[in-house]
Coordinates of C-alpha atoms in Angstrom, one line a residue:
Chain A
X829 CA 0.1 0.0 0.0
X830 CA 1.5 3.3 -1.0
X831 CA 0.2 6.8 -0.6
X832 CA 1.4 9.5 -2.7
X833 CA 1.4 13.0 -1.2
X834 CA 1.4 16.2 -3.3
X835 CA 0.9 19.9 -2.5
X836 CA -1.4 21.5 -5.1
X837 CA -1.8 24.7 -3.1
X838 CA 0.7 25.9 -0.5
X839 CA 3.9 24.1 0.6
X840 CA 4.1 21.4 3.2
X841 CA 6.4 22.2 6.3
X842 CA 9.4 20.1 6.6
X843 CA 8.6 19.5 10.4
X844 CA 5.2 18.0 9.4
X845 CA 6.7 15.7 6.8
X846 CA 9.5 14.6 9.1
X847 CA 6.9 13.6 11.9
X848 CA 4.3 12.0 9.7
X849 CA 5.8 8.6 9.1
X850 CA 6.6 8.0 12.7
X851 CA 3.1 9.0 13.8
X852 CA 1.5 6.5 11.3
X853 CA 3.8 3.7 11.9
X854 CA 3.3 3.9 15.8
X855 CA -0.5 3.8 15.3
X856 CA -0.9 1.3 12.6
X857 CA 2.0 -1.1 13.0
X858 CA 2.2 -4.0 10.3
X859 CA -0.8 -2.0 8.5
X860 CA 1.4 1.0 7.8
X861 CA 1.5 2.2 4.2
X862 CA 4.4 3.7 2.5
X863 CA 4.1 7.3 2.4
X864 CA 5.6 8.8 -0.8
X865 CA 6.1 12.4 -0.1
X866 CA 6.8 14.2 -3.5
X867 CA 9.6 16.7 -3.3
X868 CA 7.4 19.2 -5.0
X869 CA 5.7 19.4 -1.6
X870 CA 8.7 21.5 -0.5
X871 CA 9.1 23.8 -3.3
X872 CA 8.3 27.4 -2.8
X873 CA 7.2 30.2 -5.2
X874 CA 5.5 33.1 -3.7
X875 CA 2.2 31.9 -2.2
X876 CA 2.6 28.5 -3.7
X877 CA 4.3 25.0 -3.4
X878 CA 6.3 25.8 -6.5
X879 CA 5.0 27.0 -10.0
X880 CA 1.8 26.0 -11.4
X881 CA 3.2 23.7 -13.9
X882 CA 5.4 22.0 -11.0
X883 CA 2.4 21.3 -8.9
X884 CA 0.5 20.0 -11.8
X885 CA 3.3 17.7 -12.9
X886 CA 3.7 16.2 -9.5
X887 CA 0.1 15.5 -9.2
X888 CA -0.1 14.1 -12.7
X889 CA 3.0 11.9 -12.1
X890 CA 1.7 10.3 -9.0
X891 CA -1.9 10.1 -10.0
X892 CA -0.7 8.2 -13.2
X893 CA 1.8 5.9 -11.3
X894 CA 0.2 2.5 -11.2
X895 CA 2.4 1.6 -8.1
X896 CA 0.6 4.4 -6.0
X897 CA -2.8 3.3 -4.6
X898 CA -4.1 6.7 -3.3
X899 CA -3.3 10.4 -3.5
X900 CA -3.3 12.5 -0.4
X901 CA -3.3 16.3 -0.8
X902 CA -0.7 17.7 1.8
X903 CA -2.3 21.0 2.5
X904 CA -4.9 23.7 1.5
X905 CA -4.2 27.4 1.4
X906 CA -4.7 28.6 -2.1
X907 CA -3.5 27.5 -5.6
X908 CA -5.2 24.4 -6.7
X909 CA -7.4 26.3 -9.1
X910 CA -4.3 27.4 -11.0
X911 CA -3.1 23.9 -11.7
X912 CA -6.3 21.9 -12.1
X913 CA -6.6 22.7 -15.8
X914 CA -3.1 21.8 -16.3
X915 CA -3.4 18.5 -14.7
X916 CA -6.9 16.8 -15.2
X917 CA -6.6 16.4 -19.0
X918 CA -3.3 14.5 -18.6
X919 CA -4.5 11.9 -16.3
X920 CA -4.7 8.2 -17.6
X921 CA -6.9 5.2 -16.6
X922 CA -4.4 4.4 -13.8
X923 CA -5.6 7.7 -12.2
X924 CA -9.1 6.2 -12.0
X925 CA -8.0 3.3 -9.8
X926 CA -7.0 5.6 -6.9
X927 CA -8.5 7.3 -3.8
X928 CA -8.1 11.1 -3.4
X929 CA -8.4 12.8 -0.1
X930 CA -8.1 16.5 0.9
X931 CA -10.4 19.4 1.7
X932 CA -10.4 23.2 1.6
X933 CA -8.6 24.7 -1.3
X934 CA -8.0 21.0 -2.5
X935 CA -11.9 21.0 -3.2
X936 CA -11.1 22.4 -6.8
X937 CA -9.4 19.1 -7.5
X938 CA -12.0 17.0 -5.6
X939 CA -14.7 18.8 -7.8
X940 CA -13.0 18.3 -11.1
X941 CA -12.1 14.6 -10.3
X942 CA -15.7 14.0 -9.2
X943 CA -17.3 15.9 -12.3
X944 CA -15.2 13.6 -14.6
X945 CA -15.8 10.4 -12.5
X946 CA -12.1 9.8 -11.8
X947 CA -11.3 7.6 -8.8
X948 CA -12.8 7.6 -5.3
X949 CA -12.9 11.1 -4.1
X950 CA -13.3 12.3 -0.3
X951 CA -13.2 15.4 1.7
X952 CA -11.1 14.8 4.8
X953 CA -8.1 15.8 6.8
X954 CA -4.7 16.5 5.3
X955 CA -1.1 15.9 6.7
X956 CA -1.0 19.7 7.6
X957 CA -3.6 19.0 10.2
X958 CA -1.0 17.4 12.3
X959 CA -0.2 20.9 13.5
X960 CA -3.8 21.4 15.1
X961 CA -4.4 20.4 18.8
X962 CA -5.9 16.9 18.3
X963 CA -4.4 16.8 14.9
X964 CA -2.8 13.4 15.2
X965 CA -6.2 11.8 15.4
X966 CA -7.4 13.7 12.2
X967 CA -4.4 12.5 10.3
X968 CA -4.7 8.9 11.3
X969 CA -8.6 9.1 10.5
X970 CA -7.5 10.1 7.1
X971 CA -4.8 7.4 6.6
X972 CA -7.3 4.8 7.7
X973 CA -9.7 5.8 5.0
X974 CA -6.9 5.9 2.3
X975 CA -5.9 2.4 3.2
X976 CA -9.6 1.1 3.0
X977 CA -11.6 3.9 1.1
X978 CA -15.1 2.7 1.9
X979 CA -18.3 4.8 1.4
X980 CA -19.6 6.8 4.3
X981 CA -21.5 4.2 6.7
X982 CA -24.0 6.8 7.9
X983 CA -25.0 7.9 4.2
X984 CA -26.8 4.5 3.8
X985 CA -26.3 4.7 0.0
X986 CA -27.4 8.2 -0.4
X987 CA -24.8 10.1 -2.4
X988 CA -22.9 12.8 -0.6
X989 CA -20.4 15.4 -1.3
X990 CA -18.5 18.0 1.0
X991 CA -16.7 21.3 0.1
X992 CA -15.4 24.6 1.6
X993 CA -18.3 27.0 0.9
X994 CA -16.1 29.7 -0.8
X995 CA -14.3 27.1 -2.9
X996 CA -17.6 25.5 -4.0
X997 CA -19.0 29.1 -4.9
X998 CA -16.0 30.0 -6.9
X999 CA -16.2 26.9 -9.1
X1000 CA -20.1 27.1 -9.9
X1001 CA -20.6 27.8 -13.5
X1002 CA -17.2 26.4 -14.6
X1003 CA -16.3 22.8 -15.9
X1004 CA -15.1 21.8 -12.4
X1005 CA -18.8 22.1 -11.1
X1006 CA -19.9 18.3 -10.4
X1007 CA -23.4 17.0 -10.9
X1008 CA -24.8 16.8 -7.4
X1009 CA -28.2 15.7 -8.3
X1010 CA -29.8 13.9 -5.2
X1011 CA -26.7 14.4 -3.2
X1012 CA -26.5 15.5 0.4
X1013 CA -24.3 18.6 0.2
X1014 CA -22.2 19.5 3.0
X1015 CA -20.4 22.8 3.3
X1016 CA -18.0 24.2 5.9
X1017 CA -16.3 27.7 6.2
X1018 CA -13.4 29.2 8.0
X1019 CA -12.4 32.9 8.5
X1020 CA -15.1 34.5 6.7
X1021 CA -17.5 37.3 7.9
X1022 CA -21.0 36.2 8.3
X1023 CA -22.2 38.5 5.4
X1024 CA -19.8 36.6 3.2
X1025 CA -21.1 33.1 4.5
X1026 CA -24.6 34.5 3.7
X1027 CA -23.6 35.7 0.2
X1028 CA -22.0 32.4 -0.7
X1029 CA -25.1 30.5 0.5
X1030 CA -27.1 32.9 -1.9
X1031 CA -24.8 31.9 -4.7
X1032 CA -25.0 28.1 -4.1
X1033 CA -28.8 28.0 -3.5
X1034 CA -29.4 30.2 -6.5
X1035 CA -27.5 27.9 -9.0
X1036 CA -30.3 25.9 -10.9
X1037 CA -28.1 22.8 -11.0
X1038 CA -27.3 22.8 -7.2
X1039 CA -31.3 23.1 -6.5
X1040 CA -31.4 19.5 -7.5
X1041 CA -29.5 18.3 -4.3
X1042 CA -31.5 16.3 -1.9
X1043 CA -30.5 18.5 0.9
X1044 CA -27.9 20.8 2.5
X1045 CA -25.9 20.2 5.7
X1046 CA -23.9 22.8 7.4
X1047 CA -20.5 22.1 8.7
X1048 CA -18.7 24.2 11.3
X1049 CA -18.0 27.9 10.4
X1050 CA -15.1 28.7 12.5
X1051 CA -13.0 32.0 13.2
X1052 CA -16.0 34.1 11.8
X1053 CA -14.6 37.6 12.2
X1054 CA -17.0 40.1 14.0
X1055 CA -19.3 41.9 11.7
X1056 CA -19.9 45.7 12.0
X1057 CA -22.8 46.3 12.3
X1058 CA -23.6 43.0 14.0
X1059 CA -25.1 40.6 11.4
X1060 CA -27.7 39.4 14.0
X1061 CA -28.3 36.3 12.0
X1062 CA -26.3 33.0 12.8
X1063 CA -24.7 30.7 10.4
X1064 CA -27.5 28.2 10.8
X1065 CA -30.2 30.9 10.4
X1066 CA -28.6 32.1 7.1
X1067 CA -28.4 28.4 5.9
X1068 CA -32.0 27.9 6.7
X1069 CA -33.1 31.2 5.1
X1070 CA -31.4 30.3 1.9
X1071 CA -32.6 26.8 1.8
X1072 CA -36.2 27.9 2.3
X1073 CA -35.9 30.4 -0.5
X1074 CA -34.5 27.9 -2.8
X1075 CA -36.9 25.0 -1.9
X1076 CA -33.9 22.9 -0.7
X1077 CA -34.2 20.7 2.3
X1078 CA -32.0 21.9 5.4
X1079 CA -30.8 18.8 6.8
X1080 CA -28.9 20.0 9.9
X1081 CA -25.4 20.1 10.9
X1082 CA -22.5 18.2 9.3
X1083 CA -19.4 17.0 11.3
X1084 CA -16.9 18.8 9.1
X1085 CA -14.8 21.9 9.4
X1086 CA -11.3 23.4 9.6
X1087 CA -10.6 21.6 12.7
X1088 CA -9.3 18.2 14.2
X1089 CA -12.8 16.7 14.3
X1090 CA -13.2 17.0 10.5
X1091 CA -14.7 13.8 9.3
X1092 CA -13.8 12.0 6.1
X1093 CA -16.6 12.2 3.7
X1094 CA -16.4 10.1 0.7
X1095 CA -18.3 11.5 -2.4
X1096 CA -21.0 9.5 -3.8
X1097 CA -21.7 6.7 -4.7
X1098 CA -23.0 8.7 -7.7
Chain B
X287 CA -36.9 65.3 -13.9
X288 CA -37.3 63.0 -10.8
X289 CA -34.5 60.7 -9.3
X290 CA -35.7 58.1 -7.0
X291 CA -33.1 57.0 -4.4
X292 CA -33.4 53.6 -2.6
X293 CA -31.1 51.6 -0.5
X294 CA -31.0 47.7 -1.6
X295 CA -28.0 47.0 0.7
X296 CA -26.9 49.1 3.7
X297 CA -28.6 52.1 5.0
X298 CA -27.8 55.8 3.9
X299 CA -26.4 58.1 6.6
X300 CA -28.8 61.0 7.2
X301 CA -25.9 63.5 6.9
X302 CA -25.4 62.4 3.3
X303 CA -29.0 62.6 2.6
X304 CA -29.2 65.9 4.3
X305 CA -26.3 67.5 2.2
X306 CA -27.1 66.0 -1.2
X307 CA -29.8 68.2 -2.5
X308 CA -27.9 71.5 -1.8
X309 CA -24.8 70.1 -3.5
X310 CA -26.8 69.2 -6.6
X311 CA -28.6 72.5 -6.5
X312 CA -25.4 74.5 -6.2
X313 CA -23.9 72.8 -9.2
X314 CA -26.6 72.3 -11.6
X315 CA -29.0 75.3 -10.9
X316 CA -32.1 75.2 -13.1
X317 CA -31.2 71.7 -14.4
X318 CA -31.5 70.3 -10.8
X319 CA -33.7 67.3 -10.7
X320 CA -36.1 66.4 -7.7
X321 CA -34.3 63.9 -5.6
X322 CA -36.9 61.5 -4.1
X323 CA -35.0 59.8 -1.2
X324 CA -37.4 57.0 -0.2
X325 CA -37.6 56.7 3.7
X326 CA -36.6 53.1 3.3
X327 CA -33.0 54.4 2.9
X328 CA -33.0 55.1 6.6
X329 CA -34.3 51.9 8.0
X330 CA -32.0 49.6 9.8
X331 CA -32.0 46.0 10.5
X332 CA -28.8 44.2 11.4
X333 CA -26.4 44.7 8.5
X334 CA -29.1 46.0 6.3
X335 CA -31.3 49.1 5.4
X336 CA -34.3 47.5 6.7
X337 CA -35.8 43.9 6.1
X338 CA -35.3 42.2 2.7
X339 CA -39.0 42.9 1.9
X340 CA -38.9 46.5 2.9
X341 CA -35.9 47.0 0.5
X342 CA -37.6 45.2 -2.2
X343 CA -40.8 47.0 -1.8
X344 CA -39.1 50.5 -1.9
X345 CA -37.4 49.4 -5.1
X346 CA -40.4 48.1 -6.9
X347 CA -42.5 51.1 -5.7
X348 CA -40.1 53.6 -7.3
X349 CA -39.1 51.6 -10.4
X350 CA -42.8 51.1 -11.2
X351 CA -43.7 54.9 -10.4
X352 CA -44.3 56.4 -13.9
X353 CA -43.4 60.0 -12.3
X354 CA -39.8 58.7 -11.5
X355 CA -37.3 58.9 -14.4
X356 CA -34.3 57.2 -12.8
X357 CA -33.3 55.1 -9.9
X358 CA -30.2 55.8 -8.0
X359 CA -29.0 53.3 -5.6
X360 CA -27.9 55.0 -2.3
X361 CA -25.1 52.9 -1.2
X362 CA -23.3 49.5 -1.5
X363 CA -22.2 47.2 1.3
X364 CA -24.1 44.0 1.3
X365 CA -27.8 42.8 0.8
X366 CA -28.9 43.3 -2.8
X367 CA -28.7 39.7 -3.5
X368 CA -31.3 39.1 -0.6
X369 CA -33.9 41.3 -2.3
X370 CA -33.4 41.0 -6.0
X371 CA -35.5 37.8 -6.4
X372 CA -38.3 39.6 -4.4
X373 CA -38.1 42.5 -6.6
X374 CA -37.4 41.7 -10.2
X375 CA -40.5 39.6 -10.9
X376 CA -42.7 42.4 -9.7
X377 CA -41.3 45.1 -12.1
X378 CA -44.0 46.5 -14.7
X379 CA -43.3 48.1 -18.2
X380 CA -42.8 51.5 -16.4
X381 CA -39.5 50.2 -14.9
X382 CA -38.4 49.6 -18.4
X383 CA -38.4 53.4 -19.3
X384 CA -35.9 54.2 -16.5
X385 CA -32.1 54.5 -16.0
X386 CA -30.5 52.7 -13.1
X387 CA -27.2 53.6 -11.5
X388 CA -25.0 52.2 -8.7
X389 CA -22.0 49.9 -8.4
X390 CA -20.4 47.5 -5.8
X391 CA -23.1 45.4 -4.1
X392 CA -25.8 47.1 -6.3
X393 CA -24.2 44.9 -9.0
X394 CA -26.5 42.1 -8.2
X395 CA -29.5 44.5 -9.3
X396 CA -27.6 45.9 -12.3
X397 CA -26.9 42.2 -13.5
X398 CA -30.4 40.9 -13.0
X399 CA -31.8 44.2 -14.8
X400 CA -29.5 43.9 -17.6
X401 CA -30.0 40.2 -17.9
X402 CA -33.7 40.8 -18.3
X403 CA -33.2 43.8 -20.5
X404 CA -35.0 46.3 -18.1
X405 CA -34.1 49.9 -18.5
X406 CA -30.7 51.6 -19.1
X407 CA -28.4 50.3 -16.5
X408 CA -25.0 51.9 -15.5
X409 CA -22.1 51.3 -13.1
X410 CA -21.3 54.5 -11.4
X411 CA -21.1 56.6 -8.3
X412 CA -23.8 56.7 -5.4
X413 CA -24.9 59.2 -3.1
X414 CA -22.7 57.6 -0.2
X415 CA -19.5 58.4 -2.3
X416 CA -20.1 62.0 -1.1
X417 CA -18.1 60.9 2.0
X418 CA -15.1 60.4 0.0
X419 CA -12.3 63.0 -0.5
X420 CA -13.4 64.5 -3.9
X421 CA -16.7 62.7 -3.7
X422 CA -18.8 65.6 -4.5
X423 CA -17.4 65.4 -8.1
X424 CA -18.2 61.7 -8.3
X425 CA -21.8 62.3 -7.1
X426 CA -22.4 65.1 -9.6
X427 CA -20.9 63.1 -12.3
X428 CA -23.6 60.5 -11.5
X429 CA -26.4 63.0 -11.4
X430 CA -25.4 64.3 -14.7
X431 CA -25.6 61.0 -16.4
X432 CA -29.0 60.3 -14.6
X433 CA -30.4 63.5 -16.2
X434 CA -29.2 62.5 -19.6
X435 CA -28.4 58.7 -19.7
X436 CA -26.3 58.4 -22.7
X437 CA -24.2 55.5 -23.9
X438 CA -20.4 55.8 -23.1
X439 CA -18.8 58.0 -25.6
X440 CA -15.4 56.2 -25.6
X441 CA -17.2 52.8 -26.2
X442 CA -17.9 53.9 -29.8
X443 CA -20.8 51.4 -30.0
X444 CA -19.1 48.5 -28.6
X445 CA -21.1 47.1 -25.6
X446 CA -19.6 47.3 -22.2
X447 CA -20.5 46.2 -18.7
X448 CA -18.7 47.0 -15.4
X449 CA -18.8 45.1 -12.1
X450 CA -17.2 44.6 -8.8
X451 CA -15.1 41.5 -9.2
X452 CA -16.4 39.6 -6.1
X453 CA -20.0 40.5 -6.9
X454 CA -19.9 39.1 -10.4
X455 CA -18.2 36.0 -9.3
X456 CA -20.9 35.3 -6.8
X457 CA -23.7 35.6 -9.3
X458 CA -22.2 33.4 -12.1
X459 CA -24.3 30.4 -12.8
X460 CA -27.5 32.0 -11.3
X461 CA -30.3 33.6 -13.3
X462 CA -28.7 37.0 -12.5
X463 CA -25.8 36.2 -14.9
X464 CA -26.2 38.7 -18.0
X465 CA -25.1 37.7 -21.5
X466 CA -22.0 39.6 -22.1
X467 CA -21.2 38.2 -25.4
X468 CA -18.9 40.7 -27.2
X469 CA -18.9 42.9 -24.4
X470 CA -15.9 44.7 -23.1
X471 CA -16.1 43.7 -19.4
X472 CA -14.7 45.9 -16.8
X473 CA -14.1 44.7 -13.3
X474 CA -12.8 46.5 -10.0
X475 CA -12.1 45.4 -6.5
X476 CA -11.6 46.7 -3.0
X477 CA -10.5 45.2 0.3
X478 CA -9.5 41.9 -1.0
X479 CA -6.3 39.9 -0.6
X480 CA -4.5 39.3 -4.0
X481 CA -5.0 35.6 -3.6
X482 CA -8.6 36.4 -3.7
X483 CA -8.5 38.5 -6.7
X484 CA -6.7 35.8 -8.5
X485 CA -9.3 33.3 -7.5
X486 CA -12.2 35.5 -8.6
X487 CA -10.3 36.0 -11.9
X488 CA -10.0 32.2 -12.3
X489 CA -13.7 32.0 -11.6
X490 CA -14.7 34.8 -14.1
X491 CA -12.5 33.5 -16.9
X492 CA -13.4 29.8 -16.5
X493 CA -17.1 30.4 -17.0
X494 CA -17.8 29.4 -20.6
X495 CA -20.4 32.0 -21.2
X496 CA -18.0 34.9 -20.0
X497 CA -15.3 33.5 -22.6
X498 CA -17.4 35.1 -25.2
X499 CA -16.6 38.7 -24.0
X500 CA -14.7 40.7 -26.6
X501 CA -12.0 41.5 -23.8
X502 CA -11.3 42.4 -20.0
X503 CA -10.4 45.8 -18.5
X504 CA -9.0 45.8 -15.1
X505 CA -10.3 48.7 -12.9
X506 CA -8.6 49.8 -9.7
X507 CA -8.0 47.2 -7.0
X508 CA -7.7 49.3 -3.9
X509 CA -7.0 48.5 -0.1
X510 CA -5.6 45.1 -1.0
X511 CA -4.3 43.7 2.5
X512 CA -0.8 42.4 2.6
X513 CA -0.7 38.7 1.7
X514 CA 1.6 36.4 3.8
X515 CA 3.7 35.1 2.1
X516 CA 3.9 37.9 -0.5
X517 CA 1.8 37.0 -3.5
X518 CA 4.5 38.3 -5.7
X519 CA 2.2 38.8 -8.7
X520 CA 0.4 42.3 -9.2
X521 CA -3.3 42.6 -9.9
X522 CA -2.4 43.3 -13.5
X523 CA -0.1 40.2 -13.9
X524 CA -2.9 37.9 -12.5
X525 CA -5.5 39.6 -14.9
X526 CA -3.2 39.0 -17.8
X527 CA -2.4 35.5 -16.6
X528 CA -6.1 34.3 -16.5
X529 CA -7.0 36.1 -19.8
X530 CA -4.1 34.4 -21.4
X531 CA -5.2 31.0 -19.9
X532 CA -8.8 31.5 -21.2
X533 CA -8.1 33.0 -24.5
X534 CA -9.6 36.4 -23.6
X535 CA -8.0 39.6 -24.7
X536 CA -6.7 41.8 -21.9
X537 CA -7.5 45.4 -22.9
X538 CA -5.6 47.2 -20.0
X539 CA -6.9 49.4 -17.2
X540 CA -10.5 50.8 -16.8
X541 CA -11.1 54.0 -15.0
X542 CA -13.4 52.6 -12.3
X543 CA -13.0 51.7 -8.8
X544 CA -14.2 52.2 -5.1
X545 CA -13.1 55.9 -5.1
X546 CA -14.0 59.4 -6.2
X547 CA -12.7 58.8 -9.7
X548 CA -15.1 56.1 -10.5
X549 CA -16.5 56.7 -13.9
X550 CA -20.0 56.1 -15.0
X551 CA -20.1 53.0 -17.3
X552 CA -23.6 52.7 -19.1
X553 CA -24.1 48.9 -19.9
X554 CA -24.7 47.9 -23.6
X555 CA -25.8 48.8 -26.2
X556 CA -26.6 45.1 -26.3

């Protein structure tokens, strides 16, 4: 079992990469997979883990490699939308046999892969989550899914998908937008003002194709800066408002977010 | 000549409303229009100039009033996307005879009006711009256009449209998205990190319908917070990057922005 790690957005800290193999080995013993950390993870160009082409090349190399079983995105931040068009058209059939795991900015890739029906795609923790309090558990949760990428037990056959709210908003109306008909859609947010959460939920629920979802679940919205004046409405009230306005069922809270409790949400089955 | 003023987003300050008529009268003399400031402008509910329904009702009332010649949006902020669906379906033919002027968050309304071919729509200064240094000139520029809403001289018959970048991004793929085929599209931004400007430009230029524009012009991007790490690329470099990637002509800078120099950009002719 070999897990390839690439960084489509921001670079992975060396300290995280150094501690990761030991953490996994101590927890999983003989089950421990090989972690193939691509050197691209440590490149740096401005905001990004190397130039757009280098991030695309590393992803394509590992995704097409038949000796790699799964791709784990190292970290979010920003940058996946700059390399996704350079990467997806170059994927071969071997890329379809793999699992892909990440969240936040990696959602641009999850969306594009899922839209094209490539591999088994999941929202879930990334190596960089090791830096959070309780992050070791998040990272091990992710590795366990990568070793055995099963659908979500709780979903009971109902298709699901999960995204960062802003990332999903900013890929609507592009070729990355997946068909989420009849899906339970989970969205989470971090570091956005409540008026922006409201505006992004307007955007999602006003997209005719997204109105075909079977329902919306709201993940955690953390580190929301203070609104001036106070926005009054809570995150759940704005989610309920827009669902009501769009005729979408609001299905309550989802156990996802930018935190150590972030659950693995395998997309589909579609 | 009667200009109706409504506030679809945040409330208008009383001090601005009090000084506005004198400013216009002193500058325009016998040409001075009646400024009909709807009382809704001074309502307050949380972030907004009154409840969604009150903002929609005030807009519909003045837009449908045959004695009103033009609608001037009082101020941006946030909230137009919450009332636009409550308002546009109630407009009658009298609304089609009017000019509509505003920018920033009012872009949700400009987009929806232009998408439906209602009235003469323009991006340009609003009453609240009086608070800026040099803002009196901006406000008078707007009033002069509202009195005589001509197409843009410089456009020489080529259709144009102008939006705040984030606002346009967050209405892509909704029924508010206007057909901008063959248009020169101008976008401006304020208070957004460079990585967000980059991401929004990814979004615009990745929308298949927007790839039919005749070219993109970049307005001013002001109050850009410092990126950590430095984004390296400038606003013009990111605009050029995405235009090149999408096969869209980059046509240079546009004289619009969140400032007193913000020009009036009448949409169309379509």
